[in-house]
Amino acid sequence: MITKNKIVKIIELAKKCNECALHHFREFDNKLLSYKDDNSPLTNADIKVNEMAVTGLQKLFPNVEIISEEFYNSKFIFKNKNYFWLIDPIDGTKEFINKRPNFTVNFALIKHNSPIFGLIAQPTTGTIWYNFNNKAWRLDKGQNFKDSQIIQCTEINYKKLKTLSSFNHRSKELEDWMSFVKPISDQNVGSSIKFCYLAEGKVDFYPRTSPTMEWDIAAGHSILKSAGGNVISDSGIEIKYGKTKFQNDIFLAHGKTQNIPNTFLIKLKNKNYNSYKKDLDDSITELKKENLVVFPTETVYGLGAIGNSKKAIKSIYNAKNRPSNNPLIAHTFNKKEAEKYGEFTRTGNILTERYWPGPLTIILQTKKNNLAKLLSQGKSTIAIRVPSHPVARDLLEQIKIPILAPSANKSGGVSPTEINHVKEDFGPKFRGKDWNLSKIIDYGSCEVGIESTVVDCRGDLPIILRHGYITSEMISNIFNSDILVPQDFDEFISPGLMKSHYSPKANVYINQKSKIDDSAWLFFGNVPKTLQKEKIMFNLSPTGNLLQACNLLYSALRYLDSFGVKNIQVMPIPMKGIGIAINDRLRRASYQN
Ligand code: TXA
Ligand code: MG
């Protein structure tokens, strides 16, 4: 992706930035010039290193947009969101001002919202960390590219946990987390150096509950990933870049591990852990009684039934009015469990290695055993997904039987991303003649906002049956090939691909520019002058951010529907990245029109 030649030049540039920062540090030229939008301090060194970094990167990558902490303001709109630099010329300005040594220079290259290259340089020691060729590397002062040494995370030993926390950000939540996790040591380290400690295997976890900006963590994330770790959100999926205002929410950076304990994420987010535990225990009891339970996943809320009961499975169809020919997704705790029910293929292995746990569903041949037959409802193929959401994982881990779960909405309607949506569809009684929704776990709004990507993995190349958060570009990148999509007649292959689906009550019209009668508007980005006075409207993302639009899509459709309008008109939404999945849902929602 980035050539060796380019890496050598970026390292040279980082060395120059190191010297420049160090010069200001030594000369005590660290006086505060001002405070920025977000109240962080600005010094002469920030400005000088920024100039040097931006000019240098521009020369090396003339066509790639650069987002730098130093010229970002909240009104900033950038154009090519698929490929851009995120740089923080001096991370840890407070360290710098206070004459502590842990400030760093940070460059990260983002593609499809994920970091593909990162470099962190520490001026005071001259050390540089970066990733290249799927490995993480370290260069010490005076060394050149060829002297680079591989660094790696060590496998986490949960009995002897070592954690890192931030110098200036010890919140109450973080204290709680620490007393729950009980590390044998916790170090206080400033700036992005924390990611380098993780990547070198010196520590296991860096939890963060207070806000950060994307350029603070993107380079560290990239290096850590190449060293065997990762940075995940509180619903267990890898942190994305190019989010609204470049702000991060809660995250957990971790070293090498098979599975993060569910409780590590739940504790990070959930203040009332005892009431959560009760919800979980009740849910397991109800599932075992063959009742239905609504639980959060990273995509949308699921309507779960225990997978070994014909009666429970049948009641999902009754509750949703779901056509009996539309099969369900079996959710399992991990891949090992999934292998009991589906015949894995090379394609399936590659995709799940990269995206499980997470918003990916794969279709495989069903294995020949009784539970597999039940889970696939007698079909020769089975849909399986290992969710990343810690609540879904807690349920699956404890109940030890796969859970079948469609989205928790009435069939053909809009999927639920909040508990209110579930209540609209199934309340106030939450039961019918032959179904009983006896427990709902409320966990706030779902991070992704649309359903998982469904991929047929039976052949040599994946076939995308339903677009989702894991985009066709991401998948075709892995396989180095164009990705096949099913033709119209494949409605029979995946019944959920029905042309009409995800529909609110109002008629939906897509790619709209001018107003029709009795309509509400779903906007995206800049609203044309002629429509600015519309009262019944919702803007999916005023800054034109597709990740935000994806997250808000379903609640926006439900919101506009609540006005009882006859029509919902949708502005054009770009067909790139996650925009493909958004357009796919809207197209099905608008099928009759
Ligand atoms: O994100 C999600 O996948 C959510 C959460 C709750 O996990 N679940 C979800 O389930 O969206 P549901 O039932 O709403 O959609 C399942 C999709 C449908 O399009 C269905 O036709 C397809 O998966 N599917 C299930 N089994 C299949 C099979 N054997 N072959 C092809 N497609 C299948
Ligand atoms: Mg659905």
PDB file of C-alpha atoms in Angstrom, residues 271-413:
ATOM      1  CA  LYS A 271     -22.521   2.611  35.711  1.00  0.00           C
ATOM      2  CA  ASN A 272     -25.098   0.365  37.331  1.00  0.00           C
ATOM      3  CA  TYR A 273     -23.479  -3.010  36.963  1.00  0.00           C
ATOM      4  CA  ASN A 274     -25.688  -4.778  39.500  1.00  0.00           C
ATOM      5  CA  SER A 275     -28.890  -3.961  37.671  1.00  0.00           C
ATOM      6  CA  TYR A 276     -27.235  -5.071  34.443  1.00  0.00           C
ATOM      7  CA  LYS A 277     -26.335  -8.429  36.018  1.00  0.00           C
ATOM      8  CA  LYS A 278     -29.943  -8.918  37.005  1.00  0.00           C
ATOM      9  CA  ASP A 279     -31.141  -8.137  33.449  1.00  0.00           C
ATOM     10  CA  LEU A 280     -28.720 -10.713  32.151  1.00  0.00           C
ATOM     11  CA  ASP A 281     -29.748 -13.431  34.608  1.00  0.00           C
ATOM     12  CA  ASP A 282     -33.442 -12.785  33.929  1.00  0.00           C
ATOM     13  CA  SER A 283     -32.836 -12.943  30.174  1.00  0.00           C
ATOM     14  CA  ILE A 284     -31.141 -16.311  30.429  1.00  0.00           C
ATOM     15  CA  THR A 285     -33.993 -17.663  32.541  1.00  0.00           C
ATOM     16  CA  GLU A 286     -36.567 -16.417  30.028  1.00  0.00           C
ATOM     17  CA  LEU A 287     -34.702 -17.777  27.006  1.00  0.00           C
ATOM     18  CA  LYS A 288     -34.514 -21.181  28.685  1.00  0.00           C
ATOM     19  CA  LYS A 289     -38.262 -20.997  29.280  1.00  0.00           C
ATOM     20  CA  GLU A 290     -38.586 -20.689  25.456  1.00  0.00           C
ATOM     21  CA  ASN A 291     -39.666 -17.057  25.685  1.00  0.00           C
ATOM     22  CA  LEU A 292     -38.298 -14.215  23.555  1.00  0.00           C
ATOM     23  CA  VAL A 293     -35.748 -11.659  24.761  1.00  0.00           C
ATOM     24  CA  VAL A 294     -34.696  -8.391  23.128  1.00  0.00           C
ATOM     25  CA  PHE A 295     -30.981  -7.662  23.493  1.00  0.00           C
ATOM     26  CA  PRO A 296     -28.565  -5.086  22.055  1.00  0.00           C
ATOM     27  CA  THR A 297     -25.996  -5.897  19.388  1.00  0.00           C
ATOM     28  CA  GLU A 298     -23.461  -3.581  17.756  1.00  0.00           C
ATOM     29  CA  THR A 299     -25.757  -3.331  14.682  1.00  0.00           C
ATOM     30  CA  VAL A 300     -29.424  -3.235  15.784  1.00  0.00           C
ATOM     31  CA  TYR A 301     -31.475  -4.749  18.625  1.00  0.00           C
ATOM     32  CA  GLY A 302     -32.149  -8.460  18.182  1.00  0.00           C
ATOM     33  CA  LEU A 303     -35.260 -10.491  19.054  1.00  0.00           C
ATOM     34  CA  GLY A 304     -33.699 -13.619  20.487  1.00  0.00           C
ATOM     35  CA  ALA A 305     -34.898 -17.191  20.916  1.00  0.00           C
ATOM     36  CA  ILE A 306     -32.942 -20.126  22.253  1.00  0.00           C
ATOM     37  CA  GLY A 307     -31.691 -22.105  19.252  1.00  0.00           C
ATOM     38  CA  ASN A 308     -32.553 -25.612  20.466  1.00  0.00           C
ATOM     39  CA  SER A 309     -36.289 -25.085  20.794  1.00  0.00           C
ATOM     40  CA  LYS A 310     -38.646 -25.439  17.845  1.00  0.00           C
ATOM     41  CA  LYS A 311     -41.354 -23.730  19.852  1.00  0.00           C
ATOM     42  CA  ALA A 312     -39.203 -20.690  20.685  1.00  0.00           C
ATOM     43  CA  ILE A 313     -38.074 -20.369  17.055  1.00  0.00           C
ATOM     44  CA  LYS A 314     -41.661 -20.566  15.828  1.00  0.00           C
ATOM     45  CA  SER A 315     -42.656 -17.790  18.193  1.00  0.00           C
ATOM     46  CA  ILE A 316     -40.176 -15.381  16.549  1.00  0.00           C
ATOM     47  CA  TYR A 317     -42.079 -15.811  13.284  1.00  0.00           C
ATOM     48  CA  ASN A 318     -45.370 -15.238  15.048  1.00  0.00           C
ATOM     49  CA  ALA A 319     -44.211 -12.163  16.922  1.00  0.00           C
ATOM     50  CA  LYS A 320     -42.792 -10.545  13.779  1.00  0.00           C
ATOM     51  CA  ASN A 321     -45.335 -11.818  11.230  1.00  0.00           C
ATOM     52  CA  ARG A 322     -42.291 -13.026   9.386  1.00  0.00           C
ATOM     53  CA  PRO A 323     -42.769 -15.143   6.250  1.00  0.00           C
ATOM     54  CA  SER A 324     -41.821 -18.708   7.160  1.00  0.00           C
ATOM     55  CA  ASN A 325     -39.437 -19.001   4.191  1.00  0.00           C
ATOM     56  CA  ASN A 326     -37.133 -16.286   5.554  1.00  0.00           C
ATOM     57  CA  PRO A 327     -34.493 -18.028   7.676  1.00  0.00           C
ATOM     58  CA  LEU A 328     -32.824 -16.557  10.761  1.00  0.00           C
ATOM     59  CA  ILE A 329     -29.241 -15.812  11.745  1.00  0.00           C
ATOM     60  CA  ALA A 330     -27.695 -18.096  14.372  1.00  0.00           C
ATOM     61  CA  HIS A 331     -25.567 -16.059  16.791  1.00  0.00           C
ATOM     62  CA  THR A 332     -22.731 -17.965  18.434  1.00  0.00           C
ATOM     63  CA  PHE A 333     -20.178 -16.972  21.061  1.00  0.00           C
ATOM     64  CA  ASN A 334     -17.128 -17.641  18.908  1.00  0.00           C
ATOM     65  CA  LYS A 335     -15.874 -19.278  15.751  1.00  0.00           C
ATOM     66  CA  LYS A 336     -15.205 -22.579  17.469  1.00  0.00           C
ATOM     67  CA  GLU A 337     -18.887 -22.763  18.329  1.00  0.00           C
ATOM     68  CA  ALA A 338     -19.856 -21.711  14.780  1.00  0.00           C
ATOM     69  CA  GLU A 339     -17.796 -24.568  13.339  1.00  0.00           C
ATOM     70  CA  LYS A 340     -20.203 -27.057  14.921  1.00  0.00           C
ATOM     71  CA  TYR A 341     -23.013 -25.871  12.659  1.00  0.00           C
ATOM     72  CA  GLY A 342     -21.484 -24.669   9.381  1.00  0.00           C
ATOM     73  CA  GLU A 343     -18.939 -26.185   6.960  1.00  0.00           C
ATOM     74  CA  PHE A 344     -16.216 -23.550   6.954  1.00  0.00           C
ATOM     75  CA  THR A 345     -14.487 -22.659   3.689  1.00  0.00           C
ATOM     76  CA  ARG A 346     -11.324 -20.725   2.910  1.00  0.00           C
ATOM     77  CA  THR A 347     -13.485 -17.684   2.103  1.00  0.00           C
ATOM     78  CA  GLY A 348     -15.286 -18.025   5.432  1.00  0.00           C
ATOM     79  CA  ASN A 349     -12.011 -18.383   7.330  1.00  0.00           C
ATOM     80  CA  ILE A 350     -10.448 -15.298   5.771  1.00  0.00           C
ATOM     81  CA  LEU A 351     -13.451 -13.068   6.400  1.00  0.00           C
ATOM     82  CA  THR A 352     -14.146 -14.208   9.938  1.00  0.00           C
ATOM     83  CA  GLU A 353     -10.466 -13.973  10.881  1.00  0.00           C
ATOM     84  CA  ARG A 354     -10.685 -10.290  10.025  1.00  0.00           C
ATOM     85  CA  TYR A 355     -14.229  -9.322  11.064  1.00  0.00           C
ATOM     86  CA  TRP A 356     -15.397 -11.600  13.880  1.00  0.00           C
ATOM     87  CA  PRO A 357     -16.537 -10.750  16.412  1.00  0.00           C
ATOM     88  CA  GLY A 358     -18.431  -8.025  14.583  1.00  0.00           C
ATOM     89  CA  PRO A 359     -21.145  -6.985  12.125  1.00  0.00           C
ATOM     90  CA  LEU A 360     -20.593  -9.801   9.625  1.00  0.00           C
ATOM     91  CA  THR A 361     -22.932 -12.742   8.899  1.00  0.00           C
ATOM     92  CA  ILE A 362     -21.665 -15.606   6.767  1.00  0.00           C
ATOM     93  CA  ILE A 363     -23.623 -18.218   4.843  1.00  0.00           C
ATOM     94  CA  LEU A 364     -22.192 -21.753   4.863  1.00  0.00           C
ATOM     95  CA  GLN A 365     -23.368 -25.299   4.109  1.00  0.00           C
ATOM     96  CA  THR A 366     -25.239 -26.614   7.125  1.00  0.00           C
ATOM     97  CA  LYS A 367     -23.498 -29.410   9.045  1.00  0.00           C
ATOM     98  CA  LYS A 368     -25.336 -32.675   9.472  1.00  0.00           C
ATOM     99  CA  ASN A 369     -26.343 -32.696  13.107  1.00  0.00           C
ATOM    100  CA  ASN A 370     -29.636 -32.097  14.846  1.00  0.00           C
ATOM    101  CA  LEU A 371     -28.911 -28.713  16.352  1.00  0.00           C
ATOM    102  CA  ALA A 372     -27.500 -27.429  13.039  1.00  0.00           C
ATOM    103  CA  LYS A 373     -30.700 -28.588  11.310  1.00  0.00           C
ATOM    104  CA  LEU A 374     -32.829 -26.772  13.842  1.00  0.00           C
ATOM    105  CA  LEU A 375     -30.752 -23.578  13.621  1.00  0.00           C
ATOM    106  CA  SER A 376     -30.952 -23.516   9.818  1.00  0.00           C
ATOM    107  CA  GLN A 377     -34.630 -24.471   9.919  1.00  0.00           C
ATOM    108  CA  GLY A 378     -33.923 -27.491   7.781  1.00  0.00           C
ATOM    109  CA  LYS A 379     -32.192 -25.537   5.002  1.00  0.00           C
ATOM    110  CA  SER A 380     -29.001 -26.780   3.378  1.00  0.00           C
ATOM    111  CA  THR A 381     -27.372 -23.431   4.183  1.00  0.00           C
ATOM    112  CA  ILE A 382     -26.971 -21.637   7.491  1.00  0.00           C
ATOM    113  CA  ALA A 383     -26.379 -17.981   8.417  1.00  0.00           C
ATOM    114  CA  ILE A 384     -23.986 -17.485  11.352  1.00  0.00           C
ATOM    115  CA  ARG A 385     -22.745 -14.399  13.132  1.00  0.00           C
ATOM    116  CA  VAL A 386     -20.456 -13.866  16.125  1.00  0.00           C
ATOM    117  CA  PRO A 387     -21.495 -10.476  17.534  1.00  0.00           C
ATOM    118  CA  SER A 388     -19.034  -8.149  19.259  1.00  0.00           C
ATOM    119  CA  HIS A 389     -21.456  -6.410  21.585  1.00  0.00           C
ATOM    120  CA  PRO A 390     -20.520  -7.347  25.155  1.00  0.00           C
ATOM    121  CA  VAL A 391     -24.151  -7.858  26.212  1.00  0.00           C
ATOM    122  CA  ALA A 392     -24.855 -10.216  23.308  1.00  0.00           C
ATOM    123  CA  ARG A 393     -21.588 -11.978  24.124  1.00  0.00           C
ATOM    124  CA  ASP A 394     -22.442 -12.292  27.806  1.00  0.00           C
ATOM    125  CA  LEU A 395     -25.756 -13.937  26.894  1.00  0.00           C
ATOM    126  CA  LEU A 396     -24.144 -16.335  24.438  1.00  0.00           C
ATOM    127  CA  GLU A 397     -21.284 -17.238  26.722  1.00  0.00           C
ATOM    128  CA  GLN A 398     -23.545 -18.024  29.639  1.00  0.00           C
ATOM    129  CA  ILE A 399     -26.412 -19.784  27.878  1.00  0.00           C
ATOM    130  CA  LYS A 400     -23.968 -21.939  25.863  1.00  0.00           C
ATOM    131  CA  ILE A 401     -26.501 -22.527  23.065  1.00  0.00           C
ATOM    132  CA  PRO A 402     -26.724 -20.422  19.885  1.00  0.00           C
ATOM    133  CA  ILE A 403     -29.380 -17.716  19.876  1.00  0.00           C
ATOM    134  CA  LEU A 404     -31.483 -17.160  16.765  1.00  0.00           C
ATOM    135  CA  ALA A 405     -32.215 -13.479  16.401  1.00  0.00           C
ATOM    136  CA  PRO A 406     -33.671 -11.313  13.669  1.00  0.00           C
ATOM    137  CA  SER A 407     -33.902  -7.573  14.109  1.00  0.00           C
ATOM    138  CA  ALA A 408     -36.492  -6.783  16.789  1.00  0.00           C
ATOM    139  CA  ASN A 409     -39.121  -5.173  14.548  1.00  0.00           C
ATOM    140  CA  LYS A 410     -42.271  -6.249  12.735  1.00  0.00           C
ATOM    141  CA  SER A 411     -41.440  -7.977   9.455  1.00  0.00           C
ATOM    142  CA  GLY A 412     -40.835  -5.624   6.523  1.00  0.00           C
ATOM    143  CA  GLY A 413     -40.533  -2.582   8.790  1.00  0.00           C
TER     144      GLY A 413
END
